[in-house]
XYZ file of C-alpha atoms in Angstrom:
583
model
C 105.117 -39.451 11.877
C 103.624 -37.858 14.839
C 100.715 -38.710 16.630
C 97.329 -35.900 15.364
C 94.938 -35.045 17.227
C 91.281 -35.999 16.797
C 88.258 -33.281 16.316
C 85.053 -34.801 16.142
C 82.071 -32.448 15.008
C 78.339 -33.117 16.272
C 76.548 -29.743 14.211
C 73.215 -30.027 15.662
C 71.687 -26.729 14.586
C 73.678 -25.481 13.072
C 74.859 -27.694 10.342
C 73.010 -25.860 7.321
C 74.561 -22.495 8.155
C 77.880 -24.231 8.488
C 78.089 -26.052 5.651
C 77.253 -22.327 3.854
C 79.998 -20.766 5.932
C 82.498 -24.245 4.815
C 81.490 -23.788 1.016
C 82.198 -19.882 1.469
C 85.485 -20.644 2.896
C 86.748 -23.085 0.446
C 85.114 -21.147 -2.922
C 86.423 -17.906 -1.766
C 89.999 -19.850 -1.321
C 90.418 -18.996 2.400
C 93.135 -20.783 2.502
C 95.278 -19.778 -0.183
C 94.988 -16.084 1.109
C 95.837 -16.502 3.992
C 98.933 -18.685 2.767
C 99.455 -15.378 0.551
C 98.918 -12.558 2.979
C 96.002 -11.349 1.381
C 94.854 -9.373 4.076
C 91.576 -8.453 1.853
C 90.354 -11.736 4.338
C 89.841 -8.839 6.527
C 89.453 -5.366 5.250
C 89.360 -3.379 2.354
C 90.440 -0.232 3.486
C 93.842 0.057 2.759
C 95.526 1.549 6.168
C 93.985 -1.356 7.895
C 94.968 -4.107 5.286
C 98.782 -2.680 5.670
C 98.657 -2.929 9.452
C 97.443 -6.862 8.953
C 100.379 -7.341 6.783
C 102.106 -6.682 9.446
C 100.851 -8.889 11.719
C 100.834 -12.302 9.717
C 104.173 -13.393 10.939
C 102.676 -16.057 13.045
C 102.374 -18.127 10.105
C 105.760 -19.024 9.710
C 106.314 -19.029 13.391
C 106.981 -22.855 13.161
C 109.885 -23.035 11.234
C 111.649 -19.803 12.778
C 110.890 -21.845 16.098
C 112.655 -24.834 14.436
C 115.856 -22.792 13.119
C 116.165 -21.507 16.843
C 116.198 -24.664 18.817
C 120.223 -24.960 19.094
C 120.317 -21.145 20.461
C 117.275 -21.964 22.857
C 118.768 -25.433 24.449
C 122.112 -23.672 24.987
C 120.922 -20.450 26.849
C 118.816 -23.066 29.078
C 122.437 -24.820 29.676
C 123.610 -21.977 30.644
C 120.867 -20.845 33.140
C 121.323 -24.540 34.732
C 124.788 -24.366 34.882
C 124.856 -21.368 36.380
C 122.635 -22.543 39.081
C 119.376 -20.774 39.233
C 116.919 -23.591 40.453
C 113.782 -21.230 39.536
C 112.735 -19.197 37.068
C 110.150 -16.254 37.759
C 108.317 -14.912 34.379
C 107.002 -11.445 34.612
C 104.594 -10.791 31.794
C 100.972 -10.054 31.109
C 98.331 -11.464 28.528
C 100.149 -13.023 25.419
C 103.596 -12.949 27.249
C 102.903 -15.183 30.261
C 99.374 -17.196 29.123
C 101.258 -19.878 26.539
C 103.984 -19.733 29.214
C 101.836 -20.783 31.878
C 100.141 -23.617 29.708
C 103.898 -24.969 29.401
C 104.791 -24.848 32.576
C 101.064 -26.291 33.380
C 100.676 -28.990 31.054
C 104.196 -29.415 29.297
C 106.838 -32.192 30.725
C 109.403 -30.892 32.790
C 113.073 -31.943 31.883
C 114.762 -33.620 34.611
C 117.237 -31.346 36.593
C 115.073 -28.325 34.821
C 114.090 -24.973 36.996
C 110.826 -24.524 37.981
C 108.904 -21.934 36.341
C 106.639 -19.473 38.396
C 104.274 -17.060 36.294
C 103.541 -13.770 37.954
C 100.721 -11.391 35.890
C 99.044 -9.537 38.533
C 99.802 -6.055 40.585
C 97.540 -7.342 43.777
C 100.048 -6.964 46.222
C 99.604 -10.236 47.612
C 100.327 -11.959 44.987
C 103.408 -10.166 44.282
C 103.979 -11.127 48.146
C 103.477 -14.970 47.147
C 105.856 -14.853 44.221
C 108.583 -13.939 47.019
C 108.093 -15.924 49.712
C 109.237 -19.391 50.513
C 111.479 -18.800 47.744
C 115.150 -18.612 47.475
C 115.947 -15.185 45.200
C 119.678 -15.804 45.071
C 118.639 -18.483 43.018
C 115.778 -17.522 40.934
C 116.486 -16.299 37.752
C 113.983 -13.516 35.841
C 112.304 -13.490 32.530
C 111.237 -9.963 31.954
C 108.473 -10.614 28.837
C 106.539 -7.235 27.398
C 105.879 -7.623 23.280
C 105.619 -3.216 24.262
C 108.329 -2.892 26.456
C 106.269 -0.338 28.092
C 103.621 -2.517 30.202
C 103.328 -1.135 33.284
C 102.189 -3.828 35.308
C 105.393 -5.948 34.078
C 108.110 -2.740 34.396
C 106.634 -2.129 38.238
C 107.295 -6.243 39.056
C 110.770 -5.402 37.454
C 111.554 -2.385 39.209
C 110.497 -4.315 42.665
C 112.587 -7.116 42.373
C 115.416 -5.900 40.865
C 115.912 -3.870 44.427
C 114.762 -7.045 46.191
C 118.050 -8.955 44.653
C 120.059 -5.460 44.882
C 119.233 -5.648 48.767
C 120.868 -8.728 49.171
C 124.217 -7.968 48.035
C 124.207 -10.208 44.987
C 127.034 -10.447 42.596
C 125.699 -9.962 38.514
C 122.851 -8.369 39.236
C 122.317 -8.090 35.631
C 122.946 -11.198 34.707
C 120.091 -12.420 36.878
C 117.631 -11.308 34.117
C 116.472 -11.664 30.750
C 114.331 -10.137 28.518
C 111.740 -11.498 25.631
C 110.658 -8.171 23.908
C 110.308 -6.212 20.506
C 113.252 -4.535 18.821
C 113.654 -1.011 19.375
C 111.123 -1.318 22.843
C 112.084 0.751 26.335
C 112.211 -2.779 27.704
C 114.859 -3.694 25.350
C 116.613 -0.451 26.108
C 116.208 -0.792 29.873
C 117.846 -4.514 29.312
C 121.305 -2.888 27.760
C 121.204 -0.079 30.693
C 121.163 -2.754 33.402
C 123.265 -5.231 31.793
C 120.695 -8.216 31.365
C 122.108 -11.666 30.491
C 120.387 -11.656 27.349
C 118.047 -10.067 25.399
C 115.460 -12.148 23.072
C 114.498 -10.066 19.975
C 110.984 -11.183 18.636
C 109.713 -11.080 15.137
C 108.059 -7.698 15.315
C 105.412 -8.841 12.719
C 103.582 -11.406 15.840
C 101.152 -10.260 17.820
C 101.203 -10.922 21.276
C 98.045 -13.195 20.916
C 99.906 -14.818 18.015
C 102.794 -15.207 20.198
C 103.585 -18.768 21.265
C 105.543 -20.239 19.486
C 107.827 -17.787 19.176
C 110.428 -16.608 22.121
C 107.403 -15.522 24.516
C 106.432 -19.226 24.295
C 109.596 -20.972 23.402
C 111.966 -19.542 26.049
C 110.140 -20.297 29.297
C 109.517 -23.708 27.290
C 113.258 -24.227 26.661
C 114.083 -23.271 30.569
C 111.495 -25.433 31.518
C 113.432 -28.598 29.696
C 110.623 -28.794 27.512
C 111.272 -31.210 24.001
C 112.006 -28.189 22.091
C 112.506 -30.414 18.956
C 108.888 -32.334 19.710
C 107.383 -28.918 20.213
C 108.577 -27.526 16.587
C 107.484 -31.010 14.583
C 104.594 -30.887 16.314
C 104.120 -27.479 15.118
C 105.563 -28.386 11.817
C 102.641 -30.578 11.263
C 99.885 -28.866 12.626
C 100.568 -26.198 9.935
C 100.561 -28.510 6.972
C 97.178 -29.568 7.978
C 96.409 -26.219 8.995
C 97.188 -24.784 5.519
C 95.502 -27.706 3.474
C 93.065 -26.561 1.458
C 89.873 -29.090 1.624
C 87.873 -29.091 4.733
C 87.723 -32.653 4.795
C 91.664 -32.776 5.741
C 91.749 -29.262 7.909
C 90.306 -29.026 11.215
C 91.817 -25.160 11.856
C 89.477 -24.459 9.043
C 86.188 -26.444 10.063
C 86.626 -24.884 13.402
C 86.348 -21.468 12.115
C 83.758 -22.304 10.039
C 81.659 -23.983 12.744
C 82.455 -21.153 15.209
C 81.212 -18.492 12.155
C 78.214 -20.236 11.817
C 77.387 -20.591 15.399
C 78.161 -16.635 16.162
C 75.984 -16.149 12.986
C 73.094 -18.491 14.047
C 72.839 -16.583 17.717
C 75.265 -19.077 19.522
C 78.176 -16.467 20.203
C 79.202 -18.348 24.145
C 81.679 -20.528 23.233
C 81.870 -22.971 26.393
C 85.497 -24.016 26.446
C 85.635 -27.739 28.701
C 89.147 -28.400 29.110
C 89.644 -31.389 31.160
C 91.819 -30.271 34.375
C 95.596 -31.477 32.655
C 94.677 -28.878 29.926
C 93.069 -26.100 31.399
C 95.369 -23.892 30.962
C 95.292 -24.423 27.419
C 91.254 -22.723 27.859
C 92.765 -19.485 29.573
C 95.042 -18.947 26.219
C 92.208 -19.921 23.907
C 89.776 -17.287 26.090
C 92.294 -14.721 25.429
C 93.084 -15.705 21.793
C 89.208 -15.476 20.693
C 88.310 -12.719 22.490
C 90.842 -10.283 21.817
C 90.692 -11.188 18.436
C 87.070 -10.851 17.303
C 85.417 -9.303 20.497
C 85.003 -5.736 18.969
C 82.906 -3.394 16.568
C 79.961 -4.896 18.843
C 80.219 -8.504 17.533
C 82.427 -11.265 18.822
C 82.621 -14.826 20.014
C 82.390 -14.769 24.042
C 84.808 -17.214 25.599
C 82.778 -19.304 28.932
C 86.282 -20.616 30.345
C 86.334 -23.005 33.592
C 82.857 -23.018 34.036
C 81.556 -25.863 36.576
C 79.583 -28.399 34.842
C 75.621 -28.550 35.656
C 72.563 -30.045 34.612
C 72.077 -30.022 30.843
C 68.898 -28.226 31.340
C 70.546 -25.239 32.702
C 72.041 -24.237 29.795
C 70.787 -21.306 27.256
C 70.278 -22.028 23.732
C 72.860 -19.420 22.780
C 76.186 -21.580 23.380
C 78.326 -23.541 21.278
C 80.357 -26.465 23.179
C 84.195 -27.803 22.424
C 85.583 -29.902 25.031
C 89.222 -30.958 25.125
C 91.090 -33.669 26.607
C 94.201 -36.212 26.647
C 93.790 -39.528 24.973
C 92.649 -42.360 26.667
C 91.657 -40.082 30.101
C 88.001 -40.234 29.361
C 85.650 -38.272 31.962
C 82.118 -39.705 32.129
C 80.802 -36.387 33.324
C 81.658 -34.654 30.597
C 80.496 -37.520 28.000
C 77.165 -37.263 29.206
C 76.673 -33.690 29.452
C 77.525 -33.956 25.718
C 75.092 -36.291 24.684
C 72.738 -34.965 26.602
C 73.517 -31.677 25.152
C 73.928 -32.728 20.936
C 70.927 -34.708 21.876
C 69.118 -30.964 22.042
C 70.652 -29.337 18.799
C 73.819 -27.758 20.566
C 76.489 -28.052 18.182
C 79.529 -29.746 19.992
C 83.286 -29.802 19.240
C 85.399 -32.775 20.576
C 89.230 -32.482 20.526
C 91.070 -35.222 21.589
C 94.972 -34.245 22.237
C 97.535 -37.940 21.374
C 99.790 -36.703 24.584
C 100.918 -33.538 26.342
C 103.391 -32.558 23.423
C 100.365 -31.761 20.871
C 100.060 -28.497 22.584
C 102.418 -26.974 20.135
C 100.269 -28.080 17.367
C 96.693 -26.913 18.913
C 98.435 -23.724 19.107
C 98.879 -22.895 15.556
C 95.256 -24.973 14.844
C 93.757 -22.188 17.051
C 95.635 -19.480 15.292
C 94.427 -20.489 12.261
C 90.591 -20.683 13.206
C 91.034 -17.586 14.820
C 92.220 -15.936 12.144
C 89.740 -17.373 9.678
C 86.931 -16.597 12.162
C 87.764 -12.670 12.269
C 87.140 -13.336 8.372
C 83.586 -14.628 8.536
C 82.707 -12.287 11.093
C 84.229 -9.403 8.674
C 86.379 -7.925 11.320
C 89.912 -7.552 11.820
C 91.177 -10.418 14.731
C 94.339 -8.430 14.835
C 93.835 -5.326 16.283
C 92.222 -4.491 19.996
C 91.103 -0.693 19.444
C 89.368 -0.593 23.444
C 92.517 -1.701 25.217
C 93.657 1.461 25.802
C 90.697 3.204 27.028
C 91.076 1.306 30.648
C 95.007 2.064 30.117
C 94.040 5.461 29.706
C 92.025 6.095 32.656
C 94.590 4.096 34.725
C 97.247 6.484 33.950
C 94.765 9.727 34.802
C 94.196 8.217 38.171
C 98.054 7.706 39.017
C 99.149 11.227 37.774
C 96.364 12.743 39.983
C 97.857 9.967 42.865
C 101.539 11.627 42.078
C 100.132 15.399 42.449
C 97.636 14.846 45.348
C 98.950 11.777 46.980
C 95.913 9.597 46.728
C 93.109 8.734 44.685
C 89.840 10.313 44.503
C 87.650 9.226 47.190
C 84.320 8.017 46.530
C 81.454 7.602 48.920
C 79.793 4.197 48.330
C 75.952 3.967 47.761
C 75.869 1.240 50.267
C 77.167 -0.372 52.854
C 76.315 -4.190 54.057
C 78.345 -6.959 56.062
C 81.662 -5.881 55.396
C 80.986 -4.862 51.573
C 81.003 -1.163 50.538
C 78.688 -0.783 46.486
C 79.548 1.134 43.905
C 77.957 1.910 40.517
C 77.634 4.731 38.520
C 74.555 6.628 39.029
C 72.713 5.657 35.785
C 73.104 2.139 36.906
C 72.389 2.688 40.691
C 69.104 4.467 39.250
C 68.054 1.231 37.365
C 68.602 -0.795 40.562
C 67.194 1.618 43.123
C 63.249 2.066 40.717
C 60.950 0.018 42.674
C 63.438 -1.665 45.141
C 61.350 -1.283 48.898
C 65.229 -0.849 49.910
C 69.169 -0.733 48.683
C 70.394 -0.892 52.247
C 71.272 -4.735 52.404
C 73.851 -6.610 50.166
C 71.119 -9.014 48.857
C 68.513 -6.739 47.586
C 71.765 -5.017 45.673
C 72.348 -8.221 44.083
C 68.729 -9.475 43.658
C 68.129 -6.046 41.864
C 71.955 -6.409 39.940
C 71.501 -9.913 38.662
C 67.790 -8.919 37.470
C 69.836 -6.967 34.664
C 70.511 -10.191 33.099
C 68.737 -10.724 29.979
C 68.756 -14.169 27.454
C 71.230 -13.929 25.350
C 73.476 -12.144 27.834
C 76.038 -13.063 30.511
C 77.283 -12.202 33.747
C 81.440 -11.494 34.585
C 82.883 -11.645 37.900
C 85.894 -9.626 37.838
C 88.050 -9.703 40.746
C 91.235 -7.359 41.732
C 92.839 -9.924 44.277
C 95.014 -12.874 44.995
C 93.947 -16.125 42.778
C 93.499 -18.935 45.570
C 92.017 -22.065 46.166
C 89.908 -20.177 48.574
C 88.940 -17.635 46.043
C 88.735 -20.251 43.234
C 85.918 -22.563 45.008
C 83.590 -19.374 46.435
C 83.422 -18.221 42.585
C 82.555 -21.538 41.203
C 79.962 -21.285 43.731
C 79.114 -18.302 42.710
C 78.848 -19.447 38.740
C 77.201 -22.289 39.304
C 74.842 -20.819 41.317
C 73.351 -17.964 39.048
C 74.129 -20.452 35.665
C 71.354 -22.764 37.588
C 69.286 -19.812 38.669
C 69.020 -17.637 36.095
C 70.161 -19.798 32.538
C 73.349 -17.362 31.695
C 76.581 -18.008 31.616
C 79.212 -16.810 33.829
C 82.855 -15.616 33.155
C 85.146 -15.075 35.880
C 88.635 -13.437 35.177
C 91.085 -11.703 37.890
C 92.694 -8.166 37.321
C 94.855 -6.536 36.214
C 95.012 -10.319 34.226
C 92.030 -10.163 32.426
C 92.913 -6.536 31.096
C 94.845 -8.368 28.759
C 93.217 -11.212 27.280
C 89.143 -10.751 27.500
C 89.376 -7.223 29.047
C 89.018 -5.903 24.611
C 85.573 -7.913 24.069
C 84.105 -6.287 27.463
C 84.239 -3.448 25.788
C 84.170 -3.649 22.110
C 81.854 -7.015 21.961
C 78.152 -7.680 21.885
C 76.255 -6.088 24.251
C 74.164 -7.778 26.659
C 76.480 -8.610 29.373
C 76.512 -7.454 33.134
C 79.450 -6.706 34.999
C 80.337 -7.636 38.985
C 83.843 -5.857 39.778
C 85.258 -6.746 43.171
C 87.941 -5.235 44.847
C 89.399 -5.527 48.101
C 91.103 -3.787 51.142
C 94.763 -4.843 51.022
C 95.894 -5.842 54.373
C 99.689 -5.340 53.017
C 100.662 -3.147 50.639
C 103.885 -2.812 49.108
C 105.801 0.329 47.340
C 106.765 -0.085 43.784
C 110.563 1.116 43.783
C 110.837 5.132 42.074
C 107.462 5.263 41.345
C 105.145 7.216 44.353
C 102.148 4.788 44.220
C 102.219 1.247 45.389
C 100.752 -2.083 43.596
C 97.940 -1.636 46.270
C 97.454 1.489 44.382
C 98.072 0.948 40.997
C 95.622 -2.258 40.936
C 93.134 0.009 42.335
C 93.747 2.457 39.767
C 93.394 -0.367 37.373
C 90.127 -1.097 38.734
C 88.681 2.143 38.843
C 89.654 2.846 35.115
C 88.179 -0.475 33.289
C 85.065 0.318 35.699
C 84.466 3.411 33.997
C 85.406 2.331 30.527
C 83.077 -0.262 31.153
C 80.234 3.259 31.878
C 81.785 4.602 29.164
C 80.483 1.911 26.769
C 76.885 1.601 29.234
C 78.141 -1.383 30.320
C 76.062 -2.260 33.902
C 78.642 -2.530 36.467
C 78.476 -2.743 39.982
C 81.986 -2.569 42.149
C 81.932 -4.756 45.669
C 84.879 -3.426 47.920
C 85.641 -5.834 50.775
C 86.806 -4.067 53.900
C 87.495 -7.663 55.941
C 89.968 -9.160 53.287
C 89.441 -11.352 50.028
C 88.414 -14.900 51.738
C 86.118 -13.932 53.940
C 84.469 -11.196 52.117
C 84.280 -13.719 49.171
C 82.189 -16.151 51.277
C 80.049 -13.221 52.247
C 78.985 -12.186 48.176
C 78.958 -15.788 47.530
C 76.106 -16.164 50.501
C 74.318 -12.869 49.455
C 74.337 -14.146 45.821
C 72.681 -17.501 47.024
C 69.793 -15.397 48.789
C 69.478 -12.966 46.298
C 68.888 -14.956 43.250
C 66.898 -17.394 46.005
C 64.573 -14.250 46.350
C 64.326 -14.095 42.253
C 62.800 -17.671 42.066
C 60.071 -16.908 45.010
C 59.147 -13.558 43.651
């Protein structure tokens, strides 16, 4: 038998209103509902209940993994063979997140390719996916659940010509593609003679997706153990689909999860230790998408820097996860510090780096029974395509007037031109002495932050070390200052996994969108816009969806690059909320 994992509860709190939410789970026989595709878990109304039906596939996803294991390890023979050395996925949200956590956590198999994930449009990290990197030998993984995702299509369209410029022989049979039956991605695969076309189950969301092809085919390429991967799987589902509490930790999760939403703990502060952090970004994008709409939700806290157990609000709930036997005494503390309080705290403990494939389908299950208690549907995002929307107004006034609108900035200070919409820029400007300097914008931006709320950084540029340490400045600086939590996400990236609870979730949160000056820019082949372009489009449309929903946002465009205009907001952020504690 395989090794489990371990989930230890402390309730704190909350333990009367979960063991409510538990008993209401089991009496109402969660379980066996789900097992049937009742989709009455969910929704009464009938249109809705048949688009749920629809979207329960992910259930069985474990044995049609299992049955496709022999077709899997042979095309990643092949791709050896052949000699590609690298593999480069393009994909966005549920097509490249599990990827990434197998190619981040998994096991590589020896004489395996390396696997490179590339979900952005900032040009400079299309730019880094290129460089230093041999194409004749990189082999692509088109992914897009759609077929029609435009970020994915415009990193196909530019490296397609990139290999085409070189004079390489089977141009199509340098690609692949992971998509739905009947999609223009799965068309555009037969046009251009790709080397193989993977069909999913069309019944999966791309959420749900993991361990299905979207997960299971970078896996397999990777030399993953496909065979580990589908018993752990396997097993996770038998205990996921086990009636009594007692025995079923997808279902105590939910419950506990339910019950802290319920009891005004909706931040759920994801810990990962640093082997399984990617493991966090697919769980933010798994809970939010899934319940973060019709103004309620659970808010994901991903990657957050630890602090002082004082500075935390009284409106989180905590699960940490880590590898057995790697203990971290930081972490331990902070927990009993924490439980010590009343915060309710969730301890998974992982037997090895294989158990992945199981804590998948755990988290789909919780997930799933969580949309339940918070009588929503997890399985629809109905504000994803308002930013999509606006993005594609933008670029058809780009194609007819050859740019973008221009806007005039409310202010400019060291390097950083503002932005915000005028019922916003009111708010800030009543009483302020001044708006002219970058501090006072931020002093008066962060005073928008309320109890109960959060702030989210939300940055259009390259993810770098450099860009990496000035936000975790940046969060743990106003976590310390002001008591709320901080989420940090990059775009076009976050579009697709959080991007839906932004809009559709509880209220209460503030919104810092940072874009930048591209010092490169690079045109994305038949199309008369370049990424530069397009992730500025991007922006500009999620900004106003945010207005759209009264959302306070305020947009920071650097005009001396990413780094160094990063250090500057970091510093003004430091002063500002500096100038909040003296007043």
């Amino acid at each position: 038998m395989s090794p489990a994992a371990r989930q230890r509860e402390s309730l704190g709190s909350i333990e009367v209103e979960y063991g409510a939410t538990l008993a209401r789970l089991e009496s109402g026989g969660a379980i066996g509902r789900l097992k049937a595709r009742d989709a009455g878990l969910w929704s009464a109304d009938p249109a809705t209940a048949a688009a749920i039906r629809n979207r329960l596939g992910w259930l069985d996803a474990p044995e049609w993994l299992q049955d496709r294991i022999p077709e899997l390890k042979s095309f990643a023979a092949e791709i050896r063979t052949t000699g590609f050395t690298r593999v480069l996925l393009l994909g966005m949200g549920g097509s490249s997140l599990a990827p990434e956590v197998f190619q981040r956590v998994g096991v590589a198999g020896p004489g395996a390719p390396t696997l490179e994930v590339l979900d952005s449009t900032d040009p400079a990290s299309v730019q880094s996916a290129e460089a230093g990197s041999r194409l004749d030998h990189t082999f692509f993984l088109v992914a897009s659940k759609s077929g029609g995702t435009i970020e994915t299509l415009s990193q196909y369209r530019y490296f397609r010509s990139r290999v085409e410029s070189l004079g390489l022989p089977d141009l199509g049979g340098r690609f692949a593609a992971v998509t739905d039956a009947g999609s223009p991605l799965e068309r555009l695969a037969t046009e251009e003679g790709f080397r193989r076309t993977f069909r999913n189950p069309a019944d999966v969301g791309g959420r749900f997706s993991a361990l299905t092809y979207f997960g299971a085919v970078p896996a397999s390429l990777l030399g993953l153990d496909l065979d580990a991967i589908a018993s752990r799987s396997l097993a996770a589902r038998e205990e996921s689909l086990s009636e009594s509490g007692a025995e079923n930790r997808a279902l105590r999760l939910a419950a506990i999860l339910g019950a802290a939403a319920r009891s005004g703990r909706n931040k759920l502060t994801i810990l990962a230790s640093p082997a399984l952090r990617p493991l966090g970004y697919w769980i933010e994008q798994l809970v939010a998408e899934s319940t973060g709409k019709d103004g309620t939700g659970v808010i994901p806290v991903e990657g957050e820097p630890l602090g002082p157990a004082h500075r935390y609000g009284s409106d989180r709930i905590y699960v940490s996860i880590g590898l057995e036997g790697v203990p971290d005494a930081d972490l331990s503390r902070l927990e009993v510090e924490l439980s010590r309080g009343g915060a309710p705290w969730v301890h998974i403990e992982l037997p090895d780096r294989d158990e992945i494939a199981g804590e998948f389908y755990v988290w789909e299950v919780a997930t799933a029974l969580l949309g339940s208690v918070l009588e929503i549907n997890p399985f629809d995002e109905p504000n994803v395509t308002e930013s999509k929307r606006n993005t594609e107004a933008l670029l058809a006034s780009l194609e007819k007037s050859g740019g973008l609108p221009a806007e005039e900035p409310k202010a400019l200070s060291e390097g950083v031109e503002v932005f915000a919409p005028e019922p916003v820029w009111a708010r800030l400007e009543a009483g302020a002495p001044s708006m002219a300097s970058l501090e006072m914008v931020l002093n008066r931006f962060l005073a928008l932050a309320s109890p109960g709320g959060y702030l989210a950084v939300l940055a259009y540029l390259e993810r770098t070390a450099a860009a990496e340490a000035s936000f975790s400045l940046l969060r743990r600086a106003v976590r310390n200052a002001i008591l709320v939590p901080v989420l940090q996400g990059y775009g076009p990236r976050y579009l697709h996994s959080i991007g839906q609870l932004y809009k559709g979730g509880p209220g209460g949160g503030i919104f810092l969108v940072i874009t930048v000056a591209d010092p490169t820019d690079i045109l994305i082949p038949g199309k008369s816009y370049s990424f530069g372009q397009l992730k500025t489009a991007q922006a500009l449309g999620d900004f106003a969806a945010l207005g759209k929903h009264g959302r306070p946002a305020l947009r920071l465009h650097l005009t001396e690059g990413a780094e160094a205009g990063l250090r500057t907001v970091a510093s003004a952020v430091e002063r500002a909320l500096a100038a909040m504690g003296s007043a």
